[in-house]
Structure formats: structure tokens, C-alpha cells
Amino acid sequence: MVIVLLEGKVMQIKKNMGIVYLSAMVTALLLWVPLRGQVETGKAERPKNVILMIGDGMGISQLSSTYYFKDEKDADREPAFSRFRYIGLARTSSGLEVVTQSPAAATALATGYKTYNMAVGVDLDTVVRENIVEFLSKKGYMTGVIATSSITDATPAGFYAHQPDRYMQHEIAYDLLNSEIDFFAGAGSKYFRDTTGVYPFEEHNIEINYHRLKKIKKPEPGSRFGFLLGLERMPRMLDGRKDFLARASSIAIDFLSTGEAGYFLMVEGSQIDWAGHRNQVEYMITEVNDFERTVGSVLDYAEKNGETLVIVTADHETGGYTLGAAGENNGYADYSVIDPTFASTNHSAALVPVFAFGPGAENFIGVYENTEIFHKLVSLMESE
Ligand code: MG
Ligand code: ZN
């Protein structure tokens, strides 16, 4: 039976009228329930908190990998990406180059401005542009950044720093001290000292820990916390990083939730990109699996919390990664085995996925520029 509903009327009716009326009622109910909230507020539901998760270099093939190359303990589990209902694709080209680098991509996501590839938090004319952390801090939000690279590396830096070149890491580190960021975790302790000594964390109310992640108990109002757990980078998963990313995220969420207004947290799986540059399949798979597990634990939290918008995306794809069939087997293509390969040691211009979960998630479907993610977030978070 075919039923076409137009303006609430059943246009085409065949056979059993009872079923038709029941179907029409169910359809009307399904349409009415989701629309109700939007009619009342005039726009989509507004989240209290935002968690933006960035898989550096995580294209569609990289995330698809998590469906085929699972760690043993995750063998029976559907990857967390399947839990999203609102999915989009973002274009990533920088303001100058067709293939982006991480600084320009981070700046696009954090400030809504397309810029040149080496720029961090400044536009094409090196003018400082307000980022989402600064925007939300003015509204009383608490904010945090987490990475498996140096915390001064391009992706996290885009959310607090303003420098014309990504390699000005000592200046970027100083920007972190002077920023509104309340929580950070990653590596890069070597960038927080110069010839005059270690940077003055205490003057900036930052309690710094160089040794291990630790829950933050009863923080004083206004106190800030930093974990710098490596000179330059966190270890690879293959070298025993364990659950750093998921655990740092959970500690950050607990701490940032102590604010009244809400919070913004950026979580980066930094090394998916490095594995791509090196064309190392096992490295890539273990890094993207770690990121996927972290997405899963953040979604577990967001499901219970109900007020948190979770966005998972990438800054760009790295390595032209593919999941092609294994190739020849007695003169025939062997379609029973995947042979992961890379086409490049550079970034690519492939569109990247955008997954959204929670209040406002429906705004993230479609195909759009990466700068739109900033604009969508700002319009959602602007007070009514
Ligand atoms: Mg990065
Ligand atoms: Zn890269």
C-alpha cells in the first residue's frame, strides 16, 4: 500500500481504510513531536555545554577503519560513530591554499575565518580574530583544550592563541597563560620555559602537573589546571599512552561542570594525522581507535547529561588513506581482505565528516565550509 501525505490529507488510499487512518495518525504524531520544541522557541534547542572533538587527519576512510580493524576488547562493539543521527560533511580548503594545513583548519573551526595555512587565530591579513573560547568566556563559560600532541601544536592553539606562524610555539605557550582556558592537558612542557626560566604559571592562577592525570577535587573559584605530560608529544598508543585521551576528557568534564554557565571543551586525537604523514597503517589504526573510544565515552556522558552538544569532526584528511580490496589472488582480485594503503604523505582536500549529538545537533546536517561549524555554534550559543 502506498500512502502519500500532503498537508495532513491522505491523498492516495488503497484497500484497508483502518490501516490508512492509523498510519496517518502515526505520521502526524511523528511530525508533531519533533516540531513542537522548535515552534515554541522559534529556533532549535540550545545546549548548555559544547564538546568539540577533532580527529586530526581523520577522513572517512580513517573512521571507517574503526569498523574493520578493532582492538580485541572492542571486537563485539559497534563503533561510536554509529550512535550519531545528525551527520554532515565539511569542506576544508584554507583561505589561500586548496589543501589545508592544521593551523588554518583550526582557525576556521575556532574563529570562523578562512586564513593562510600557517596562521593561528589570525586572518589572511594577520588580524587577530575572536575565537569560540573568547566568545563563550565573556558569557561566563569555563573552557578547556586536550591534545595528544604538544598543547601548543596548531589544532589546540587555534582555540586560544593568535600568532602569524604555527612554529612560534613559545609565543603560543604564552598565549595559553594569558588566555581564558581553564583546563588543558597534553604535552609540550619544553615550550613553557625560555632562557629566563619556567613561565609564571602561578601568576596566572594555573596549577601545573608534569607527572600524571589526576582528578581535580574541590577547585577554588577561578583556579586553572594544566597537565603537561611530555616535553614535546604524548607517546603513541603503540608505545603505551593507554586511556589518556578518554581520562583527560572525563577529568576536564568534571572540572568544567563546576561552573554555573556551562562549558566548552575541545578534545583532539592529534596523532591520527602523524600516522597518515608517515603512511603507517598500524599507527593510524591504533590512534583512530583510541579517538573512537574517547568519542564513545563522551557520548555515554552526553546521553546522561542531556544538555551537552557533542560535535566530532576532522580538520582535514591526511595521507589519502584507502580501504581497497587486497588485490590479486591467483590472477583474480581478492575481495575478502582489506589492504589499507596511503596515496600520499600529505594532507588531502577530501571533505571531512561532521557528527553531531545532543541539543542543536540537527543544525549540522548538510555539506558546508568548515567555518560554518563556528557560525552554527555561535548562533546556537547566543543568548535568546
Ligand atoms: Mg593537530
Ligand atoms: Zn598534518
Tab-separated table of C-alpha atoms and ligand atoms in Angstrom:
chain	number	residue	atom	x	y	z
A	1	MET	CA	0.000	0.000	0.000
A	2	VAL	CA	1.228	3.474	-0.885
A	3	ILE	CA	0.291	6.422	1.278
A	4	VAL	CA	1.140	9.958	0.323
A	5	LEU	CA	0.540	12.610	2.955
A	6	LEU	CA	0.124	16.176	1.760
A	7	GLU	CA	-0.808	18.896	4.212
A	8	GLY	CA	-2.177	16.274	6.557
A	9	LYS	CA	-4.541	14.741	3.974
A	10	VAL	CA	-4.293	11.185	2.779
A	11	MET	CA	-4.035	11.587	-0.983
A	12	GLN	CA	-3.855	8.033	-2.104
A	13	ILE	CA	-5.885	5.340	-0.431
A	14	LYS	CA	-5.945	1.689	-1.221
A	15	LYS	CA	-7.579	-1.318	0.343
A	16	ASN	CA	-7.821	-1.256	4.132
A	17	MET	CA	-9.050	2.135	5.372
A	18	GLY	CA	-8.310	1.298	9.019
A	19	ILE	CA	-4.612	0.917	8.357
A	20	VAL	CA	-4.596	4.133	6.351
A	21	TYR	CA	-6.115	6.161	9.172
A	22	LEU	CA	-3.773	4.591	11.720
A	23	SER	CA	-0.765	5.337	9.510
A	24	ALA	CA	-1.914	8.912	9.034
A	25	MET	CA	-2.266	9.364	12.781
A	26	VAL	CA	1.157	7.885	13.496
A	27	THR	CA	2.745	10.032	10.803
A	28	ALA	CA	1.057	13.172	12.133
A	29	LEU	CA	2.243	12.348	15.645
A	30	LEU	CA	5.807	11.735	14.486
A	31	LEU	CA	5.830	15.068	12.681
A	32	TRP	CA	4.247	16.944	15.561
A	33	VAL	CA	6.566	15.790	18.363
A	34	PRO	CA	9.932	16.993	16.961
A	35	LEU	CA	8.421	20.221	15.555
A	36	ARG	CA	6.837	21.273	18.825
A	37	GLY	CA	10.052	22.423	20.533
A	38	GLN	CA	11.095	24.470	17.526
A	39	VAL	CA	7.740	26.204	17.207
A	40	GLU	CA	7.824	27.259	20.863
A	41	THR	CA	11.363	28.650	20.907
A	42	GLY	CA	11.478	29.908	17.331
A	43	LYS	CA	14.737	28.008	16.842
A	44	ALA	CA	16.420	24.786	17.749
A	45	GLU	CA	17.079	23.760	21.323
A	46	ARG	CA	20.108	25.430	22.897
A	47	PRO	CA	22.846	23.329	24.501
A	48	LYS	CA	24.380	24.306	27.820
A	49	ASN	CA	27.770	22.734	27.060
A	50	VAL	CA	29.725	22.047	23.868
A	51	ILE	CA	32.362	19.367	23.371
A	52	LEU	CA	34.171	19.663	20.041
A	53	MET	CA	36.200	16.575	19.182
A	54	ILE	CA	38.726	16.793	16.339
A	55	GLY	CA	40.415	13.793	14.796
A	56	ASP	CA	43.420	15.430	13.147
A	57	GLY	CA	43.652	13.937	9.669
A	58	MET	CA	40.566	11.743	10.197
A	59	GLY	CA	38.863	11.344	6.829
A	60	ILE	CA	36.012	8.961	6.008
A	61	SER	CA	38.375	6.028	5.379
A	62	GLN	CA	40.184	6.573	8.681
A	63	LEU	CA	36.934	6.467	10.651
A	64	SER	CA	35.699	3.560	8.507
A	65	SER	CA	38.786	1.712	9.694
A	66	THR	CA	37.276	1.508	13.184
A	67	TYR	CA	34.574	-0.777	11.720
A	68	TYR	CA	37.076	-3.285	10.331
A	69	PHE	CA	40.212	-3.084	12.463
A	70	LYS	CA	39.066	-3.219	16.064
A	71	ASP	CA	41.121	-3.778	19.163
A	72	GLU	CA	40.371	-7.144	20.733
A	73	LYS	CA	38.439	-5.679	23.639
A	74	ASP	CA	36.165	-3.787	21.248
A	75	ALA	CA	35.563	-6.699	18.878
A	76	ASP	CA	31.850	-7.053	19.725
A	77	ARG	CA	31.121	-3.356	19.976
A	78	GLU	CA	29.669	-1.147	17.244
A	79	PRO	CA	31.946	1.897	16.746
A	80	ALA	CA	30.706	5.067	18.443
A	81	PHE	CA	30.210	6.838	15.100
A	82	SER	CA	27.081	4.689	14.600
A	83	ARG	CA	25.435	6.436	17.555
A	84	PHE	CA	25.069	9.747	15.700
A	85	ARG	CA	21.876	10.633	13.817
A	86	TYR	CA	22.910	14.060	12.535
A	87	ILE	CA	25.817	13.941	10.110
A	88	GLY	CA	27.308	16.423	7.669
A	89	LEU	CA	30.375	16.953	5.523
A	90	ALA	CA	32.715	19.918	5.704
A	91	ARG	CA	34.959	21.462	3.079
A	92	THR	CA	38.377	22.242	4.459
A	93	SER	CA	40.349	24.370	1.949
A	94	SER	CA	42.194	27.265	3.597
A	95	GLY	CA	41.754	30.918	2.643
A	96	LEU	CA	44.786	30.716	0.363
A	97	GLU	CA	45.523	27.067	-0.437
A	98	VAL	CA	43.182	24.384	-1.782
A	99	VAL	CA	44.671	21.798	0.602
A	100	THR	CA	44.643	22.999	4.185
A	101	GLN	CA	47.155	22.615	6.980
A	102	SER	CA	46.099	22.192	10.591
A	103	PRO	CA	46.646	25.834	11.712
A	104	ALA	CA	44.291	27.258	9.062
A	105	ALA	CA	41.762	24.497	9.712
A	106	ALA	CA	41.858	25.073	13.479
A	107	THR	CA	41.479	28.820	12.916
A	108	ALA	CA	38.471	28.171	10.653
A	109	LEU	CA	36.797	25.960	13.266
A	110	ALA	CA	37.691	28.221	16.192
A	111	THR	CA	37.123	31.701	14.700
A	112	GLY	CA	35.009	31.254	11.565
A	113	TYR	CA	37.729	32.842	9.405
A	114	LYS	CA	39.490	31.183	6.483
A	115	THR	CA	43.158	32.097	6.619
A	116	TYR	CA	46.558	31.083	5.223
A	117	ASN	CA	47.976	27.684	6.124
A	118	MET	CA	50.486	28.675	8.831
A	119	ALA	CA	48.195	31.137	10.651
A	120	VAL	CA	46.938	30.530	14.186
A	121	GLY	CA	43.940	32.633	15.244
A	122	VAL	CA	44.640	35.439	12.768
A	123	ASP	CA	43.020	36.094	9.386
A	124	LEU	CA	44.556	36.486	5.900
A	125	ASP	CA	45.815	39.966	6.884
A	126	THR	CA	47.208	38.657	10.221
A	127	VAL	CA	44.418	40.482	12.069
A	128	VAL	CA	43.549	38.804	15.394
A	129	ARG	CA	40.082	37.220	15.271
A	130	GLU	CA	37.965	36.303	18.276
A	131	ASN	CA	37.724	32.564	18.877
A	132	ILE	CA	34.893	30.493	20.345
A	133	VAL	CA	36.709	30.231	23.699
A	134	GLU	CA	36.905	34.031	23.982
A	135	PHE	CA	33.312	34.404	22.810
A	136	LEU	CA	31.964	31.947	25.381
A	137	SER	CA	34.257	33.086	28.212
A	138	LYS	CA	32.612	36.511	28.032
A	139	LYS	CA	29.365	34.708	28.839
A	140	GLY	CA	30.908	33.069	31.887
A	141	TYR	CA	31.672	29.702	30.326
A	142	MET	CA	34.535	27.548	31.532
A	143	THR	CA	36.782	26.233	28.760
A	144	GLY	CA	39.361	23.527	28.125
A	145	VAL	CA	41.633	22.001	25.486
A	146	ILE	CA	43.099	18.487	25.330
A	147	ALA	CA	45.508	17.030	22.761
A	148	THR	CA	47.827	14.051	22.300
A	149	SER	CA	50.413	16.398	20.732
A	150	SER	CA	52.015	19.392	22.391
A	151	ILE	CA	49.207	21.584	23.722
A	152	THR	CA	50.913	24.373	21.733
A	153	ASP	CA	50.519	22.467	18.458
A	154	ALA	CA	48.339	24.032	15.764
A	155	THR	CA	44.980	22.401	16.484
A	156	PRO	CA	44.655	23.218	20.195
A	157	ALA	CA	46.470	26.557	19.672
A	158	GLY	CA	43.715	27.674	17.298
A	159	PHE	CA	41.390	27.777	20.307
A	160	TYR	CA	43.433	30.168	22.460
A	161	ALA	CA	46.386	31.670	20.538
A	162	HIS	CA	46.868	34.429	17.968
A	163	GLN	CA	50.177	34.165	16.124
A	164	PRO	CA	51.114	34.607	12.463
A	165	ASP	CA	53.084	31.317	12.370
A	166	ARG	CA	52.386	27.939	13.982
A	167	TYR	CA	56.059	27.429	14.767
A	168	MET	CA	56.135	30.355	17.216
A	169	GLN	CA	55.432	27.806	19.921
A	170	HIS	CA	56.984	29.742	22.816
A	171	GLU	CA	54.728	32.689	21.975
A	172	ILE	CA	51.779	30.324	21.606
A	173	ALA	CA	52.560	28.895	25.062
A	174	TYR	CA	52.494	32.424	26.497
A	175	ASP	CA	49.153	32.986	24.788
A	176	LEU	CA	47.833	29.964	26.694
A	177	LEU	CA	48.845	31.508	30.029
A	178	ASN	CA	47.164	34.776	29.049
A	179	SER	CA	44.063	33.062	27.621
A	180	GLU	CA	40.696	32.231	29.191
A	181	ILE	CA	41.426	28.479	29.074
A	182	ASP	CA	40.651	26.927	32.495
A	183	PHE	CA	41.898	23.398	31.788
A	184	PHE	CA	44.494	21.935	29.458
A	185	ALA	CA	46.101	18.535	29.078
A	186	GLY	CA	48.690	17.311	26.608
A	187	ALA	CA	52.437	17.579	26.129
A	188	GLY	CA	54.821	20.440	25.316
A	189	SER	CA	56.425	21.394	28.636
A	190	LYS	CA	59.573	22.479	26.763
A	191	TYR	CA	57.655	25.366	25.184
A	192	PHE	CA	56.704	26.772	28.596
A	193	ARG	CA	60.233	27.842	29.511
A	194	ASP	CA	62.863	30.059	27.960
A	195	THR	CA	66.314	31.388	28.895
A	196	THR	CA	64.791	33.319	31.799
A	197	GLY	CA	63.199	30.169	33.255
A	198	VAL	CA	59.830	28.465	33.524
A	199	TYR	CA	56.804	30.556	32.569
A	200	PRO	CA	54.966	32.103	35.567
A	201	PHE	CA	52.032	29.712	35.874
A	202	GLU	CA	51.244	30.856	39.421
A	203	GLU	CA	50.841	34.481	38.376
A	204	HIS	CA	48.138	33.224	36.044
A	205	ASN	CA	46.471	31.103	38.714
A	206	ILE	CA	47.433	27.863	36.950
A	207	GLU	CA	48.251	24.753	38.958
A	208	ILE	CA	50.556	22.732	36.740
A	209	ASN	CA	51.186	18.989	36.857
A	210	TYR	CA	54.091	17.462	34.894
A	211	HIS	CA	53.611	13.883	36.038
A	212	ARG	CA	50.180	12.345	35.683
A	213	LEU	CA	46.493	12.971	35.181
A	214	LYS	CA	44.641	13.447	38.429
A	215	LYS	CA	41.064	14.289	39.322
A	216	ILE	CA	40.517	17.872	40.397
A	217	LYS	CA	38.898	17.936	43.799
A	218	LYS	CA	37.045	20.967	45.128
A	219	PRO	CA	38.728	23.619	42.959
A	220	GLU	CA	38.944	27.184	44.297
A	221	PRO	CA	36.837	29.552	42.185
A	222	GLY	CA	38.948	30.959	39.352
A	223	SER	CA	41.698	28.371	39.626
A	224	ARG	CA	43.052	26.866	36.413
A	225	PHE	CA	44.664	23.478	35.835
A	226	GLY	CA	47.269	22.308	33.346
A	227	PHE	CA	48.726	18.869	32.690
A	228	LEU	CA	51.940	18.915	30.638
A	229	LEU	CA	52.837	15.233	30.441
A	230	GLY	CA	55.690	15.262	27.960
A	231	LEU	CA	58.411	17.550	26.650
A	232	GLU	CA	57.035	17.648	23.140
A	233	ARG	CA	54.394	14.999	22.496
A	234	MET	CA	52.381	12.298	24.209
A	235	PRO	CA	53.509	8.720	23.469
A	236	ARG	CA	51.854	6.826	20.616
A	237	MET	CA	49.151	4.301	21.541
A	238	LEU	CA	51.655	1.704	20.305
A	239	ASP	CA	54.073	2.970	22.983
A	240	GLY	CA	51.621	2.836	25.870
A	241	ARG	CA	49.615	6.081	26.004
A	242	LYS	CA	46.726	3.945	27.298
A	243	ASP	CA	43.472	5.807	28.060
A	244	PHE	CA	44.982	9.306	28.392
A	245	LEU	CA	42.537	10.914	25.947
A	246	ALA	CA	39.348	9.460	27.448
A	247	ARG	CA	40.537	10.021	31.008
A	248	ALA	CA	41.678	13.605	30.423
A	249	SER	CA	38.282	14.268	28.812
A	250	SER	CA	36.435	12.864	31.807
A	251	ILE	CA	38.558	14.850	34.306
A	252	ALA	CA	38.037	18.002	32.229
A	253	ILE	CA	34.266	17.475	32.035
A	254	ASP	CA	34.036	17.002	35.835
A	255	PHE	CA	36.054	20.154	36.471
A	256	LEU	CA	34.435	22.351	33.798
A	257	SER	CA	30.976	21.303	35.025
A	258	THR	CA	31.655	23.120	38.310
A	259	GLY	CA	30.978	26.436	36.555
A	260	GLU	CA	27.412	27.698	36.521
A	261	ALA	CA	27.105	28.951	32.958
A	262	GLY	CA	28.257	25.910	31.008
A	263	TYR	CA	31.491	24.922	29.330
A	264	PHE	CA	33.312	24.450	26.041
A	265	LEU	CA	35.851	21.645	25.646
A	266	MET	CA	38.000	20.796	22.622
A	267	VAL	CA	39.426	17.261	22.501
A	268	GLU	CA	41.924	16.360	19.781
A	269	GLY	CA	43.122	12.972	18.587
A	270	SER	CA	46.309	14.568	17.273
A	271	GLN	CA	48.317	11.607	16.083
A	272	ILE	CA	45.899	10.161	13.505
A	273	ASP	CA	47.496	12.839	11.308
A	274	TRP	CA	51.075	11.871	12.139
A	275	ALA	CA	50.416	8.238	11.258
A	276	GLY	CA	48.971	9.427	7.941
A	277	HIS	CA	52.032	11.526	7.120
A	278	ARG	CA	54.217	8.511	7.827
A	279	ASN	CA	51.950	6.109	5.939
A	280	GLN	CA	51.990	3.755	8.936
A	281	VAL	CA	48.838	1.639	8.961
A	282	GLU	CA	49.120	0.115	12.435
A	283	TYR	CA	49.938	3.507	13.954
A	284	MET	CA	46.904	5.050	12.198
A	285	ILE	CA	44.523	2.279	13.238
A	286	THR	CA	45.541	2.361	16.916
A	287	GLU	CA	45.260	6.167	17.030
A	288	VAL	CA	41.848	6.331	15.360
A	289	ASN	CA	40.597	3.509	17.607
A	290	ASP	CA	41.710	5.489	20.666
A	291	PHE	CA	39.855	8.543	19.361
A	292	GLU	CA	36.750	6.426	18.671
A	293	ARG	CA	36.777	5.032	22.232
A	294	THR	CA	37.028	8.574	23.579
A	295	VAL	CA	34.071	9.609	21.411
A	296	GLY	CA	32.161	6.667	22.897
A	297	SER	CA	32.878	7.654	26.490
A	298	VAL	CA	31.985	11.299	25.804
A	299	LEU	CA	28.697	10.150	24.225
A	300	ASP	CA	27.951	7.992	27.288
A	301	TYR	CA	28.302	11.162	29.378
A	302	ALA	CA	26.321	13.358	26.960
A	303	GLU	CA	23.437	10.864	26.831
A	304	LYS	CA	23.060	11.029	30.600
A	305	ASN	CA	23.718	14.752	30.845
A	306	GLY	CA	21.215	15.781	28.168
A	307	GLU	CA	22.440	19.398	27.933
A	308	THR	CA	25.665	18.842	26.018
A	309	LEU	CA	26.170	19.187	22.276
A	310	VAL	CA	28.938	16.887	21.010
A	311	ILE	CA	30.487	17.625	17.608
A	312	VAL	CA	33.015	15.204	16.150
A	313	THR	CA	34.910	16.266	13.063
A	314	ALA	CA	38.357	16.447	11.458
A	315	ASP	CA	40.475	19.394	10.396
A	316	HIS	CA	41.333	17.610	7.112
A	317	GLU	CA	42.176	14.167	5.788
A	318	THR	CA	45.811	13.003	5.849
A	319	GLY	CA	47.545	10.525	3.548
A	320	GLY	CA	44.793	9.738	1.029
A	321	TYR	CA	44.042	6.663	3.103
A	322	THR	CA	42.023	3.898	1.419
A	323	LEU	CA	40.446	0.566	2.304
A	324	GLY	CA	40.844	-1.165	-1.050
A	325	ALA	CA	40.394	-4.885	-1.576
A	326	ALA	CA	43.652	-6.746	-1.078
A	327	GLY	CA	44.454	-7.218	-4.733
A	328	GLU	CA	45.488	-10.255	-6.712
A	329	ASN	CA	44.877	-13.821	-5.665
A	330	ASN	CA	45.613	-16.369	-8.384
A	331	GLY	CA	45.009	-13.770	-11.060
A	332	TYR	CA	41.721	-12.503	-9.555
A	333	ALA	CA	41.038	-9.558	-7.285
A	334	ASP	CA	40.712	-10.718	-3.687
A	335	TYR	CA	37.653	-9.037	-2.212
A	336	SER	CA	37.800	-10.951	1.051
A	337	VAL	CA	40.620	-8.914	2.568
A	338	ILE	CA	41.183	-5.160	3.020
A	339	ASP	CA	44.618	-3.804	2.222
A	340	PRO	CA	44.818	-0.350	3.841
A	341	THR	CA	47.066	1.910	1.777
A	342	PHE	CA	48.017	5.554	1.524
A	343	ALA	CA	48.148	7.591	-1.689
A	344	SER	CA	50.185	10.470	-0.269
A	345	THR	CA	52.294	11.610	2.652
A	346	ASN	CA	50.457	14.938	2.720
A	347	HIS	CA	47.040	16.239	3.666
A	348	SER	CA	44.265	15.890	1.088
A	349	ALA	CA	41.326	18.062	0.018
A	350	ALA	CA	38.730	15.344	0.761
A	351	LEU	CA	35.608	16.513	2.597
A	352	VAL	CA	35.583	15.547	6.254
A	353	PRO	CA	32.731	14.155	8.357
A	354	VAL	CA	30.852	16.194	10.963
A	355	PHE	CA	28.902	14.169	13.529
A	356	ALA	CA	26.553	15.916	15.964
A	357	PHE	CA	24.764	14.669	19.057
A	358	GLY	CA	22.622	16.472	21.619
A	359	PRO	CA	20.667	19.752	21.722
A	360	GLY	CA	21.087	21.628	18.425
A	361	ALA	CA	22.616	18.644	16.613
A	362	GLU	CA	20.131	18.914	13.730
A	363	ASN	CA	21.874	22.137	12.615
A	364	PHE	CA	24.935	20.209	11.496
A	365	ILE	CA	23.495	18.169	8.637
A	366	GLY	CA	24.405	19.124	5.072
A	367	VAL	CA	27.558	19.989	3.154
A	368	TYR	CA	29.231	23.263	4.146
A	369	GLU	CA	32.523	25.073	4.766
A	370	ASN	CA	34.405	24.270	7.996
A	371	THR	CA	33.924	27.919	9.067
A	372	GLU	CA	30.185	27.195	9.300
A	373	ILE	CA	30.832	24.977	12.328
A	374	PHE	CA	31.933	28.105	14.243
A	375	HIS	CA	28.955	30.125	12.991
A	376	LYS	CA	26.490	27.341	13.822
A	377	LEU	CA	27.928	27.073	17.338
A	378	VAL	CA	27.816	30.829	17.895
A	379	SER	CA	24.215	31.166	16.706
A	380	LEU	CA	23.216	28.250	18.951
A	381	MET	CA	25.009	29.663	21.991
A	382	GLU	CA	23.956	33.292	21.568
A	383	SER	CA	21.507	34.157	24.297
A	384	GLU	CA	17.896	34.446	23.225
B	1	MG	MG	46.631	18.698	15.309
B	2	ZN	ZN	49.284	17.012	9.256
